[in-house]
PDB file of C-alpha atoms and ligand atoms in Angstrom:
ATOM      1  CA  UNK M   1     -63.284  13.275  28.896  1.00 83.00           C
ATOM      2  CA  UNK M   2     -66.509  13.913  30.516  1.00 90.00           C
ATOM      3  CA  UNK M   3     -67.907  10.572  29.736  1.00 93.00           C
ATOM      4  CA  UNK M   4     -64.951   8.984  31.948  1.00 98.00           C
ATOM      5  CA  UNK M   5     -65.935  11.084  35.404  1.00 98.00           C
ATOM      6  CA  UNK M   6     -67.779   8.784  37.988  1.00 98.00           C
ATOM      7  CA  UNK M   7     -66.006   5.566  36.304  1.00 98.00           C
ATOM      8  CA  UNK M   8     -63.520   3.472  37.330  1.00 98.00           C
ATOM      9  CA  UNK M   9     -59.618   3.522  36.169  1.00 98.00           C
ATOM     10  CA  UNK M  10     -57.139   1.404  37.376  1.00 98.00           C
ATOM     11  CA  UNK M  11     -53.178   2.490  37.541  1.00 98.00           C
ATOM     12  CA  UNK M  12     -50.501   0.350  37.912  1.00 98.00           C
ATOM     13  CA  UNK M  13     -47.678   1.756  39.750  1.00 98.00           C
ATOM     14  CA  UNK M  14     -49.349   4.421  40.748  1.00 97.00           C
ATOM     15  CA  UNK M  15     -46.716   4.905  43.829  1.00 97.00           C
ATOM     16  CA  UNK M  16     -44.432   7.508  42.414  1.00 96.00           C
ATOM     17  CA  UNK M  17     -43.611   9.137  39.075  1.00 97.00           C
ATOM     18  CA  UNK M  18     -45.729   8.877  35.960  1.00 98.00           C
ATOM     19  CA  UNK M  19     -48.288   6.538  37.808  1.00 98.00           C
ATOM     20  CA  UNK M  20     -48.990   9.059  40.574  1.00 97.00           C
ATOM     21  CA  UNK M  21     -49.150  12.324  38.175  1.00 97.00           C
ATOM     22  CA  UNK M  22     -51.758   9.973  36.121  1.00 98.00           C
ATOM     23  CA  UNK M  23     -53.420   8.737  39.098  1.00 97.00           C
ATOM     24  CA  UNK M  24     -53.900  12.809  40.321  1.00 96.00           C
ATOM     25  CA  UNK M  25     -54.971  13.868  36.880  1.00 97.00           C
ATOM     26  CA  UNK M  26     -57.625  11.049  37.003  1.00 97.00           C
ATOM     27  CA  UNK M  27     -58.765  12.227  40.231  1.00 97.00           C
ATOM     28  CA  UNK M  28     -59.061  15.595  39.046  1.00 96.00           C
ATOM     29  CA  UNK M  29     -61.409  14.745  36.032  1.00 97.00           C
ATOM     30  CA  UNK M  30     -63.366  12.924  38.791  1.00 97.00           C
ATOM     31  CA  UNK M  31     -62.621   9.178  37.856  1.00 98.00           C
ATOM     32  CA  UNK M  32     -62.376   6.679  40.496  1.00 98.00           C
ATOM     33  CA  UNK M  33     -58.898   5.610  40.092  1.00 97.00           C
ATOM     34  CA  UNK M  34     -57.683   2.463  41.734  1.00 98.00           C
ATOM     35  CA  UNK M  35     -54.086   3.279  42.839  1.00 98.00           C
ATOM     36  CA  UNK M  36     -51.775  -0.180  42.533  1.00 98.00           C
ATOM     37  CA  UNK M  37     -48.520  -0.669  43.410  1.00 98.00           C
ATOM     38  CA  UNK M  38     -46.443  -2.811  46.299  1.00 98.00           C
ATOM     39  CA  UNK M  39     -46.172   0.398  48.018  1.00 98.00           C
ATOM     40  CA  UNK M  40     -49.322   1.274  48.652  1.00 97.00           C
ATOM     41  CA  UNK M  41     -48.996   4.241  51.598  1.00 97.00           C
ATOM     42  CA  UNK M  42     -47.197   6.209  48.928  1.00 97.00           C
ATOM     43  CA  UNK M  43     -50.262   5.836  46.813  1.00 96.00           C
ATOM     44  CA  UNK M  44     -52.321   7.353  49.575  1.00 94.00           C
ATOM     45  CA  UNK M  45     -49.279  10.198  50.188  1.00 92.00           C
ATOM     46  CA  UNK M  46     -49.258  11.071  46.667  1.00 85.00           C
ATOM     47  CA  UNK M  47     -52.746  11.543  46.833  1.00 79.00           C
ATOM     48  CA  UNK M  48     -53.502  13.365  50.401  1.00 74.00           C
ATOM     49  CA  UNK M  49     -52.913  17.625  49.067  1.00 73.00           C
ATOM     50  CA  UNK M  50     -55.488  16.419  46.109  1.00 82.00           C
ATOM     51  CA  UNK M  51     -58.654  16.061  49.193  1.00 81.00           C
ATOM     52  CA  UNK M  52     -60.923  18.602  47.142  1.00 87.00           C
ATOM     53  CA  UNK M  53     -60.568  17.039  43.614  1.00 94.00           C
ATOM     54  CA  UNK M  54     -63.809  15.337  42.446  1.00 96.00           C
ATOM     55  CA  UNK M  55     -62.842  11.940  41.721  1.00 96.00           C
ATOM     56  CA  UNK M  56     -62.393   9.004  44.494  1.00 96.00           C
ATOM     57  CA  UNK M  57     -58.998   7.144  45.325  1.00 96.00           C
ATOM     58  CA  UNK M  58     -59.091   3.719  46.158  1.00 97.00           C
ATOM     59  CA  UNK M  59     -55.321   2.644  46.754  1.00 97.00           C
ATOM     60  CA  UNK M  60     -54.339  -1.066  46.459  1.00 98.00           C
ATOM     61  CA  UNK M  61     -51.424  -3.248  46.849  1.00 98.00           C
ATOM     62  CA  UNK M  62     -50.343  -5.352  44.299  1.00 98.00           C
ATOM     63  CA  UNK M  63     -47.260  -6.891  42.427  1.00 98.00           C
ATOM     64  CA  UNK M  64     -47.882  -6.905  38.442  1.00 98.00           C
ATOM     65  CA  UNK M  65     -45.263  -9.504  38.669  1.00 98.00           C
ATOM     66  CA  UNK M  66     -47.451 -12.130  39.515  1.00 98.00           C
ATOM     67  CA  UNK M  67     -50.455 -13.241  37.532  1.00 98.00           C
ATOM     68  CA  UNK M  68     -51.899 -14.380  41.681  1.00 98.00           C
ATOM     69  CA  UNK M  69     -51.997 -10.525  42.332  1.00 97.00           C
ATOM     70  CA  UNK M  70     -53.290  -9.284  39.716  1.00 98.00           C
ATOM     71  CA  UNK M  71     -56.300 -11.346  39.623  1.00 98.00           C
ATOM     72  CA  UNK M  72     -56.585 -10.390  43.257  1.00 98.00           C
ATOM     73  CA  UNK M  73     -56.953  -6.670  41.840  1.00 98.00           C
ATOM     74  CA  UNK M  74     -59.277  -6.881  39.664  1.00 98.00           C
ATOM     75  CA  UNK M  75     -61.239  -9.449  42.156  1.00 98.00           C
ATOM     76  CA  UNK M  76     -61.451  -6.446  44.521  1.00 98.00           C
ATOM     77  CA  UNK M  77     -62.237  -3.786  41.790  1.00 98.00           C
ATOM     78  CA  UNK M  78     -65.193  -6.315  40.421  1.00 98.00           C
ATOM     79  CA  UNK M  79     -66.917  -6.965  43.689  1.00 98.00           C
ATOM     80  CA  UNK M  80     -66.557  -3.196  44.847  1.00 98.00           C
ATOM     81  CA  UNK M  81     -66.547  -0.895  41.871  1.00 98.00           C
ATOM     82  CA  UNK M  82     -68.334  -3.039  39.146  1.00 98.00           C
ATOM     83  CA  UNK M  83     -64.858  -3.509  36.992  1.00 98.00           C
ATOM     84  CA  UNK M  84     -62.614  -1.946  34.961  1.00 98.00           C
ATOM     85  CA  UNK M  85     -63.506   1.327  32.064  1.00 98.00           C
ATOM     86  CA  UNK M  86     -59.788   2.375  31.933  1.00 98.00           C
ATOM     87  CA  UNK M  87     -56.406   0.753  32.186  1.00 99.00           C
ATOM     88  CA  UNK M  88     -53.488   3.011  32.604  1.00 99.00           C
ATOM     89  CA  UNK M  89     -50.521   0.069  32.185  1.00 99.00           C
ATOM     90  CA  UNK M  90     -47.754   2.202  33.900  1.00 98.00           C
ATOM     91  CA  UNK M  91     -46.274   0.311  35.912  1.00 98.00           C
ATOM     92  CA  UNK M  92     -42.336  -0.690  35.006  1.00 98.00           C
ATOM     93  CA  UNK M  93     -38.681  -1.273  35.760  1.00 97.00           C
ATOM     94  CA  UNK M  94     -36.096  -0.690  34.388  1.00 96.00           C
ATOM     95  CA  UNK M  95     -32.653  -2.447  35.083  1.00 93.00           C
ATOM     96  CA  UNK M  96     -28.778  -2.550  33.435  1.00 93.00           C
ATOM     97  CA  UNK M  97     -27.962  -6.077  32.084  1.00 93.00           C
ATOM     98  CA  UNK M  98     -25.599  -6.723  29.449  1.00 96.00           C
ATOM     99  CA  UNK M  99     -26.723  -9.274  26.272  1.00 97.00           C
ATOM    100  CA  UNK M 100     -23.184 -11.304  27.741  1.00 98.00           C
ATOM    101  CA  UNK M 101     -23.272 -11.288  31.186  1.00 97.00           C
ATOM    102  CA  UNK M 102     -26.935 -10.298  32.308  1.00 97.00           C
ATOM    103  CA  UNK M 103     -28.182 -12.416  34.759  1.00 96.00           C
ATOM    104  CA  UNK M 104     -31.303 -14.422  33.982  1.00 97.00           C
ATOM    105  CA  UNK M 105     -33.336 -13.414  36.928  1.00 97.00           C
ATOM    106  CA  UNK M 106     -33.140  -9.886  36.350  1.00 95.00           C
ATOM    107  CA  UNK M 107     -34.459 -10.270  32.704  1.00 97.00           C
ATOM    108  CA  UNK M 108     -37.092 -12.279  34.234  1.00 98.00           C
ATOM    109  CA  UNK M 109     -37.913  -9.406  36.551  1.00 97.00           C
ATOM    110  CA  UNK M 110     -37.956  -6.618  33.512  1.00 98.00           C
ATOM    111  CA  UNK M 111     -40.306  -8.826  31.321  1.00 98.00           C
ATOM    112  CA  UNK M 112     -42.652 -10.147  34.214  1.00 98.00           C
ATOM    113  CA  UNK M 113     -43.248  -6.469  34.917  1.00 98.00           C
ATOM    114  CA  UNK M 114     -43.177  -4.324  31.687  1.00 98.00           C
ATOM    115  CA  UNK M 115     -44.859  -7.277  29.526  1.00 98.00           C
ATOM    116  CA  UNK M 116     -46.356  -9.942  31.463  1.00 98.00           C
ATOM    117  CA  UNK M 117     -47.643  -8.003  33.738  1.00 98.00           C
ATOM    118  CA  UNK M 118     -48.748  -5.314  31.416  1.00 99.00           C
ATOM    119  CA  UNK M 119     -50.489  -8.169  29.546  1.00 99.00           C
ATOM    120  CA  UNK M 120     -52.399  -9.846  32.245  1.00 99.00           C
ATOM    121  CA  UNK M 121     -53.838  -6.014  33.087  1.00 99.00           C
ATOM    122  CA  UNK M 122     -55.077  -5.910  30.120  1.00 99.00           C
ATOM    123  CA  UNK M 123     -56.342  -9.338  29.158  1.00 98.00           C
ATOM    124  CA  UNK M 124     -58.360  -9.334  32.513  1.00 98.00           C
ATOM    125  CA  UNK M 125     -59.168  -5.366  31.857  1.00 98.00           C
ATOM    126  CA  UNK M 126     -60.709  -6.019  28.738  1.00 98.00           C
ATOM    127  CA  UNK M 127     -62.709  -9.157  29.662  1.00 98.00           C
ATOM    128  CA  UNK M 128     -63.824  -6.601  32.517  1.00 98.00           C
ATOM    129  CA  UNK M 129     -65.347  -4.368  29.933  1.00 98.00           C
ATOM    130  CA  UNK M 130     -66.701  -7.301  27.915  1.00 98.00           C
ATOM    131  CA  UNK M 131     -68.460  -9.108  30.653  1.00 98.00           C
ATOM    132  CA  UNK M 132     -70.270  -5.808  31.240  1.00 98.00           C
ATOM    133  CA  UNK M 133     -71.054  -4.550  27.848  1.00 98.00           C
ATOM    134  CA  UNK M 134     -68.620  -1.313  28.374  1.00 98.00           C
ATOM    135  CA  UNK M 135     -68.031  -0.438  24.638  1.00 96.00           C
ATOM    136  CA  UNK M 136     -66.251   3.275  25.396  1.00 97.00           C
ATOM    137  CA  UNK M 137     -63.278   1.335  27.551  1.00 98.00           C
ATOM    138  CA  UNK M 138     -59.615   2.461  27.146  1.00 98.00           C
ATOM    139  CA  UNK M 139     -56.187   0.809  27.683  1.00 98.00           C
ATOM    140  CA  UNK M 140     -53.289   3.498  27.822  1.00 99.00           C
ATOM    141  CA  UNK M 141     -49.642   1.706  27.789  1.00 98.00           C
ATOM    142  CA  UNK M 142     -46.981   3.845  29.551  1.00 98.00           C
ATOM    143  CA  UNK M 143     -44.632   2.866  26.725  1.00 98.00           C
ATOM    144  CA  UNK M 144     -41.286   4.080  26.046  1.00 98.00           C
ATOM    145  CA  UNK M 145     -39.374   6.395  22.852  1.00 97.00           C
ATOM    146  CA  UNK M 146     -37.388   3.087  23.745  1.00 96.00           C
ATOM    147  CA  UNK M 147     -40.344   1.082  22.134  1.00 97.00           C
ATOM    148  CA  UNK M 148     -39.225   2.891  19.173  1.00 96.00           C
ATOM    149  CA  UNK M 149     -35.349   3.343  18.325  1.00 94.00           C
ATOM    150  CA  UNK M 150     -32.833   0.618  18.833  1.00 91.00           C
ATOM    151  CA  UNK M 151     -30.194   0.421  22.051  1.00 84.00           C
ATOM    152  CA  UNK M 152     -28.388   3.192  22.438  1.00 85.00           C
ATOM    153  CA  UNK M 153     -26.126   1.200  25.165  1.00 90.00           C
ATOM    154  CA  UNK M 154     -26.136  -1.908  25.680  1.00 94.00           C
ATOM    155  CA  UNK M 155     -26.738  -2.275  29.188  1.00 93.00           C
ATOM    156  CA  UNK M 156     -30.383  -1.504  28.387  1.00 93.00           C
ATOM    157  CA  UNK M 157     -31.136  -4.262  25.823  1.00 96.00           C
ATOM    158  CA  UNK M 158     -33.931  -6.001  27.672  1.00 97.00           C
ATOM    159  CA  UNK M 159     -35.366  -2.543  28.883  1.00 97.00           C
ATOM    160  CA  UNK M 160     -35.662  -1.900  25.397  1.00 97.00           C
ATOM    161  CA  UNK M 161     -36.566  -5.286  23.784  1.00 98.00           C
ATOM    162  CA  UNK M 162     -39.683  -5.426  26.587  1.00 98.00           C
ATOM    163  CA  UNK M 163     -41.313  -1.951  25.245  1.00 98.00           C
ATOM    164  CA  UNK M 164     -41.156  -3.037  21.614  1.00 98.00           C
ATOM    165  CA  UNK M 165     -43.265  -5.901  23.157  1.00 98.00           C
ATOM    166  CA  UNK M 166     -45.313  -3.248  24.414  1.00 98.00           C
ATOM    167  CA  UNK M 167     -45.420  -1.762  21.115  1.00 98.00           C
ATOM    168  CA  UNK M 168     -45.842  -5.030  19.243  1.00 98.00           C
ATOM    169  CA  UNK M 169     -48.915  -6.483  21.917  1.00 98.00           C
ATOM    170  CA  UNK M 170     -50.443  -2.938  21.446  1.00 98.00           C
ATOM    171  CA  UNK M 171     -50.774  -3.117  17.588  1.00 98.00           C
ATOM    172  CA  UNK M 172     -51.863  -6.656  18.320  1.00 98.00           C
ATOM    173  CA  UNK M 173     -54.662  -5.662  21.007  1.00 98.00           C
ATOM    174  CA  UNK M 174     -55.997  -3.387  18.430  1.00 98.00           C
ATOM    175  CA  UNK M 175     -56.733  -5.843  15.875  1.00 98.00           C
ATOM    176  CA  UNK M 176     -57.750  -7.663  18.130  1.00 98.00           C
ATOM    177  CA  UNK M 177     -60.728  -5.684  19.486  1.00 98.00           C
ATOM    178  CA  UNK M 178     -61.487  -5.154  15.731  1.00 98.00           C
ATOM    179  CA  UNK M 179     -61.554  -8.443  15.113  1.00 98.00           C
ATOM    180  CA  UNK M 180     -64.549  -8.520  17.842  1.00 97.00           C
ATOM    181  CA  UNK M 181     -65.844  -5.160  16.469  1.00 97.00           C
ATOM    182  CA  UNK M 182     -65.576  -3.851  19.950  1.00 98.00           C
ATOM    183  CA  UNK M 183     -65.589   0.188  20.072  1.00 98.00           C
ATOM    184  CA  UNK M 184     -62.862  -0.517  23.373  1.00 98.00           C
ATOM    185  CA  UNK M 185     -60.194   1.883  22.490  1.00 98.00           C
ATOM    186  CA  UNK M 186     -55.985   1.432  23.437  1.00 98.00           C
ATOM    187  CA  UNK M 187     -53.083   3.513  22.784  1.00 98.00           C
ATOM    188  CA  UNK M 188     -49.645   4.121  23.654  1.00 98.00           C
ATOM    189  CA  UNK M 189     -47.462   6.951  25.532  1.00 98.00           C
ATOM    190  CA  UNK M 190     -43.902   6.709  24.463  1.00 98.00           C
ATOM    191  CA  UNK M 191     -41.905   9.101  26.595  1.00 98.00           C
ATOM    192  CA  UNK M 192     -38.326   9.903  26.212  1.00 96.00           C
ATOM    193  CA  UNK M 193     -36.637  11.146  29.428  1.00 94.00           C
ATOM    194  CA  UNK M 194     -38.664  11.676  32.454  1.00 96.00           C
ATOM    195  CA  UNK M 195     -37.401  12.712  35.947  1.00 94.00           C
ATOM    196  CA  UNK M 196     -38.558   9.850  38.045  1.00 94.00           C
ATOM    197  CA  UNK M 197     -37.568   7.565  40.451  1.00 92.00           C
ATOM    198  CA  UNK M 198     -36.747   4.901  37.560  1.00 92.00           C
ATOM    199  CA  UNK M 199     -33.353   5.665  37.425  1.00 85.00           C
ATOM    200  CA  UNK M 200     -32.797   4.661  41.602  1.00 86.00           C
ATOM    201  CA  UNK M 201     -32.328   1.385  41.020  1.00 81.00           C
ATOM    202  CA  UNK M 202     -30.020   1.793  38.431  1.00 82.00           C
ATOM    203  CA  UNK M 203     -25.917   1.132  39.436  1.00 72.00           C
ATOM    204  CA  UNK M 204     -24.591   3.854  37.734  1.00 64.00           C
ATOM    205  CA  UNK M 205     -26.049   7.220  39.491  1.00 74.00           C
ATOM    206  CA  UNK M 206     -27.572   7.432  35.608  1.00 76.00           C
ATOM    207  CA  UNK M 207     -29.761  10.640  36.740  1.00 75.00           C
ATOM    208  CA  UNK M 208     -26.760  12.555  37.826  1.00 79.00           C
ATOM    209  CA  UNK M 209     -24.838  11.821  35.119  1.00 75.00           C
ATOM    210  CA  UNK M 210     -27.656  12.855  32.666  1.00 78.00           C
ATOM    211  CA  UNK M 211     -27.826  15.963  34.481  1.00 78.00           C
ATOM    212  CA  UNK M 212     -24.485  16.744  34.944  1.00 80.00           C
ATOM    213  CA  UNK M 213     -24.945  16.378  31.003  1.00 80.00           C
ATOM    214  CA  UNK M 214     -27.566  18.890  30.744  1.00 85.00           C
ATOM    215  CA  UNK M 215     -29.776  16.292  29.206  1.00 88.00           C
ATOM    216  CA  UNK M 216     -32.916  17.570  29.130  1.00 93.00           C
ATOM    217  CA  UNK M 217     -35.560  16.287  30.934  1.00 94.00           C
ATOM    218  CA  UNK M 218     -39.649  16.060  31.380  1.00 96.00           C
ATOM    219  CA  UNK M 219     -41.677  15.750  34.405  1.00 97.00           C
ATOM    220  CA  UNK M 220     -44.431  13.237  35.046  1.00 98.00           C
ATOM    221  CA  UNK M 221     -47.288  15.818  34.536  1.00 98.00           C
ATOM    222  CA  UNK M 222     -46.280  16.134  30.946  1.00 98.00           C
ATOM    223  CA  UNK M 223     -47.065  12.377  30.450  1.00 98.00           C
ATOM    224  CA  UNK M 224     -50.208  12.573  32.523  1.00 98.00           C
ATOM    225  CA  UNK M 225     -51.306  15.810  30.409  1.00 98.00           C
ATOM    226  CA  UNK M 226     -50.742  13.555  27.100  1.00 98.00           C
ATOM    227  CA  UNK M 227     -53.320  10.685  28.850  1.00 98.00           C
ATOM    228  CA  UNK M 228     -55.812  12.800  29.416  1.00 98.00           C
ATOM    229  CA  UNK M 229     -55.352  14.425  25.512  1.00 98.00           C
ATOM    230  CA  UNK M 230     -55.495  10.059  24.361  1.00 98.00           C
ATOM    231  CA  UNK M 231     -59.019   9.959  26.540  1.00 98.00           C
ATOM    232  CA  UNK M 232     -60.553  13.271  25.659  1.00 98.00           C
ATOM    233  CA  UNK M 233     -61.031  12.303  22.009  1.00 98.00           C
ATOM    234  CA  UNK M 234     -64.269  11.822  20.468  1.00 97.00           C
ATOM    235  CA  UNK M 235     -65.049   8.013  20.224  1.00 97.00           C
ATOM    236  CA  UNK M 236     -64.556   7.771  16.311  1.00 97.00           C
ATOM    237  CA  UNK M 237     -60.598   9.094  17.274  1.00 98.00           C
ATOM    238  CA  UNK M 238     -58.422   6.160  18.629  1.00 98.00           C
ATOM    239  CA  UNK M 239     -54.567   8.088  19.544  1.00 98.00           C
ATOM    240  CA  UNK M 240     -52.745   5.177  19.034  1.00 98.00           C
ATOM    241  CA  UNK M 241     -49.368   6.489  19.707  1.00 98.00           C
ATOM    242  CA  UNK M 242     -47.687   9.588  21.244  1.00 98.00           C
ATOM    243  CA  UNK M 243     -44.498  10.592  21.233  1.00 98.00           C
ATOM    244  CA  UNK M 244     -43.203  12.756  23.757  1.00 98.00           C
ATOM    245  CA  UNK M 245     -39.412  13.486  23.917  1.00 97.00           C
ATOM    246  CA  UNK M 246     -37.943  16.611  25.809  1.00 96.00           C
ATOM    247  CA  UNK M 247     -37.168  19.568  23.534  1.00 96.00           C
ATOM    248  CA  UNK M 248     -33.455  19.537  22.605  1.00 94.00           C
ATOM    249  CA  UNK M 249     -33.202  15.791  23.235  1.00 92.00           C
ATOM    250  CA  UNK M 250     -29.784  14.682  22.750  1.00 82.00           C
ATOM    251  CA  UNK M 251     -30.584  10.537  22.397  1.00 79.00           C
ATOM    252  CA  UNK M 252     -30.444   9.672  18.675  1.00 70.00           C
TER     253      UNK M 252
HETATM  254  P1  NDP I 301     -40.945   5.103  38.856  1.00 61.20           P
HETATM  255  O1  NDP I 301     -39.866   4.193  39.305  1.00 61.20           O
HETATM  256  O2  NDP I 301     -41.075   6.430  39.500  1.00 61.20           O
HETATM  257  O3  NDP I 301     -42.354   4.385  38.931  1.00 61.20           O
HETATM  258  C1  NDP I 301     -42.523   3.025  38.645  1.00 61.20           C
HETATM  259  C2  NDP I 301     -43.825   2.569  39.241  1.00 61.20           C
HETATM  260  O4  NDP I 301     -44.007   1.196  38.903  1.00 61.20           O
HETATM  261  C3  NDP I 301     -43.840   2.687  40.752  1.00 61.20           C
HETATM  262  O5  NDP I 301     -45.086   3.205  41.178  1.00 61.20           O
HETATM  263  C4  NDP I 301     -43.684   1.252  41.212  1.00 61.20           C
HETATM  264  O6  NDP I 301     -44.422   1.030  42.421  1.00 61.20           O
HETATM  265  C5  NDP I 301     -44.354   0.507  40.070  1.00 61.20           C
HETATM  266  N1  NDP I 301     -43.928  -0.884  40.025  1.00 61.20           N
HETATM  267  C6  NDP I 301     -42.695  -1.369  39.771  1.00 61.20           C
HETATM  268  N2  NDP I 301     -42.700  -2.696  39.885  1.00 61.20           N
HETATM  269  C7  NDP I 301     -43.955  -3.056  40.237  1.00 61.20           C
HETATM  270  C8  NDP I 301     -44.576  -4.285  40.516  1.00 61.20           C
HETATM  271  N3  NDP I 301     -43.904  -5.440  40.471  1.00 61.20           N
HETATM  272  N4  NDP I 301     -45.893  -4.280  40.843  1.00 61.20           N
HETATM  273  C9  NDP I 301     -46.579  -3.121  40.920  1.00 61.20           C
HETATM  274  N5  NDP I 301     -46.051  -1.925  40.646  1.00 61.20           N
HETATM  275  C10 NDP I 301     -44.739  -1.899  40.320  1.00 61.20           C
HETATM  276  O7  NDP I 301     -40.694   5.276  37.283  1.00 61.20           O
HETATM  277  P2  NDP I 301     -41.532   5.998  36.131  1.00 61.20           P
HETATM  278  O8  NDP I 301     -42.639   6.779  36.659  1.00 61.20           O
HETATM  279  O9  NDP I 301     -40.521   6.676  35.272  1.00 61.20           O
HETATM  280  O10 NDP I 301     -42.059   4.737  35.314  1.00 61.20           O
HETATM  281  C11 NDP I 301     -43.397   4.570  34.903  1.00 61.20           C
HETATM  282  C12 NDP I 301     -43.420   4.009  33.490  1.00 61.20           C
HETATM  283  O11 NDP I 301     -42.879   4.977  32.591  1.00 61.20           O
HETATM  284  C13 NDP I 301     -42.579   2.749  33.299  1.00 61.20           C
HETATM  285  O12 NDP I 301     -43.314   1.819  32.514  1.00 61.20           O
HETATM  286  C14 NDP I 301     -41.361   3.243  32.547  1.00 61.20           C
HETATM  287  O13 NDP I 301     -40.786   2.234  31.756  1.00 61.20           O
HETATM  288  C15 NDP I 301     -41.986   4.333  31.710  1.00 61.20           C
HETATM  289  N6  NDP I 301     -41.047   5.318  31.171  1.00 61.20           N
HETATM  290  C16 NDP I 301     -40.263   6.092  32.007  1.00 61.20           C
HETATM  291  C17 NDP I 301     -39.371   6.984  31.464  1.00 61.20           C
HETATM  292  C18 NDP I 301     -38.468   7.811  32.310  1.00 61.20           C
HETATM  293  O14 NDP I 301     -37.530   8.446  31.762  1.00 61.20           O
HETATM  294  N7  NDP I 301     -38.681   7.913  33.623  1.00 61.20           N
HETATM  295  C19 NDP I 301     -39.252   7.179  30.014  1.00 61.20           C
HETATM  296  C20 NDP I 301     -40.125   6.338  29.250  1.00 61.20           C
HETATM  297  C21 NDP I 301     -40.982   5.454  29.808  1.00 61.20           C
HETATM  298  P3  NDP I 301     -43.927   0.140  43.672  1.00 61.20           P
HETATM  299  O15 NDP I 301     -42.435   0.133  43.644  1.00 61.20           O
HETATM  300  O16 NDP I 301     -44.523   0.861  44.854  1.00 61.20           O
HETATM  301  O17 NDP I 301     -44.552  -1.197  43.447  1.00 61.20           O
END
């Protein structure tokens, strides 16, 4: 992990949730960590009662769902910080839509944001690291235990269709930077429930239903602690997937 401290890590949706626990742990290893997301004073909020940690924040807004603002990003992070060493593709939504009656624009809005937009991160992310000869990068997808099992309701279909893109462009980012013999590293986090603002925008109150079921639950730390495990490895150790799931998970 030491050979990360001093460089420069960009998080999308670093605003709330997984994205800001990732975003502190960063900070704490001392990484510079650009903060993105759309609301960006929350970045600097989530970031103020960390003052002493070692690393620097430099919180940005941005919209992953549009290619225009992400090459803005990394525009900023290449003519003030050099580039990119590590991706953290967190950002993601998450919305009810059935297969029948879903209506287009909100799968648009899942799949510019969970795959586009997770794409052109690291497309751009990677050229960062190639332009500049950085051979120990990293590219983390925040990933879903949805990436992995099929629907359990149908009202998530495209939720869940968009991370087995995730998981699909992952396995295909791999080859591909063997392919180039590039030592650039990527993996995957696949969490199953965390307590996070993703469930808001949801119609159903989904949270208080899950906890009314006593479903249990993790908390955004436990995801960050798992990105720091992927990027402590020694270089000849590429994580390429882990699977986190609450203990006593009730989801098949
Ligand atoms: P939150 O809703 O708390 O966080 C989502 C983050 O994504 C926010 O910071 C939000 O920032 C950002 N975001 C959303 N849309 C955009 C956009 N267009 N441009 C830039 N940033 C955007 O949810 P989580 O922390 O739970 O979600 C983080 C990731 O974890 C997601 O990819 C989600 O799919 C995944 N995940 C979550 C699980 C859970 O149970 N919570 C389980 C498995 C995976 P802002 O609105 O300020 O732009």
């Amino acid at each position: 992990m030491e050979r990360y401290a001093g460089r420069v890590a960009l998080v999308t949706g670093a605003s709330s949730g997984i994205g800001a626990a990732i975003a502190q742990a960063l900070l704490r290893r001392g990484l510079k960590v650009v903060g993105l997301a759309r609301r960006v004073d929350m970045v600097k909020e989530n970031a103020l009662e960390l003052k002493d940690a070692p690393g620097t924040l430099y919180p940005l807004q941005g919209d992953v769902s549009s290619e225009e603002g992400i090459l803005c990003a990394f525009k900023w992070i290449k003519e003030n910080l050099g580039g990119v060493d590590v991706l953290i593709n967190n950002a993601g939504i998450c919305r009810e839509s059935l297969p029948s009656t879903g209506q287009t624009a909100e799968w648009k809005r899942i799949l510019d944001v969970n795959v586009l937009g997770l794409s052109i991160c690291t497309r751009e992310a990677v050229q960062s690291m190639l332009d500049r000869g950085v051979d120990d990068g990293f590219i983390i997808h925040i990933s879903s235990i949805f990436g992995h099992i099929m629907p359990l309701d149908p009202l998530y279909s495209m939720y869940h269709a968009s991370k087995h893109a995730v998981k699909t462009l992952l396995e295909g980012l791999r080859k591909d930077l063997v392919a180039r013999k590039s030592k650039i590293r990527c993996g995957e986090i696949s969490p199953g429930l965390v307590k996070t603002e993703l469930f808001h925008a949801l119609k159903k109150n989904t949270l208080e239903v899950l906890e009314n079921m006593r479903m249990p639950i993790m908390e955004s730390e436990d995801i960050a602690d798992a990105v720091i495990y992927m990027l402590s490895q020694p270089p000849r150790v590429q994580v390429c997937d882990i699977i986190l799931r609450p203990t006593g998970d009730l989801l098949n």
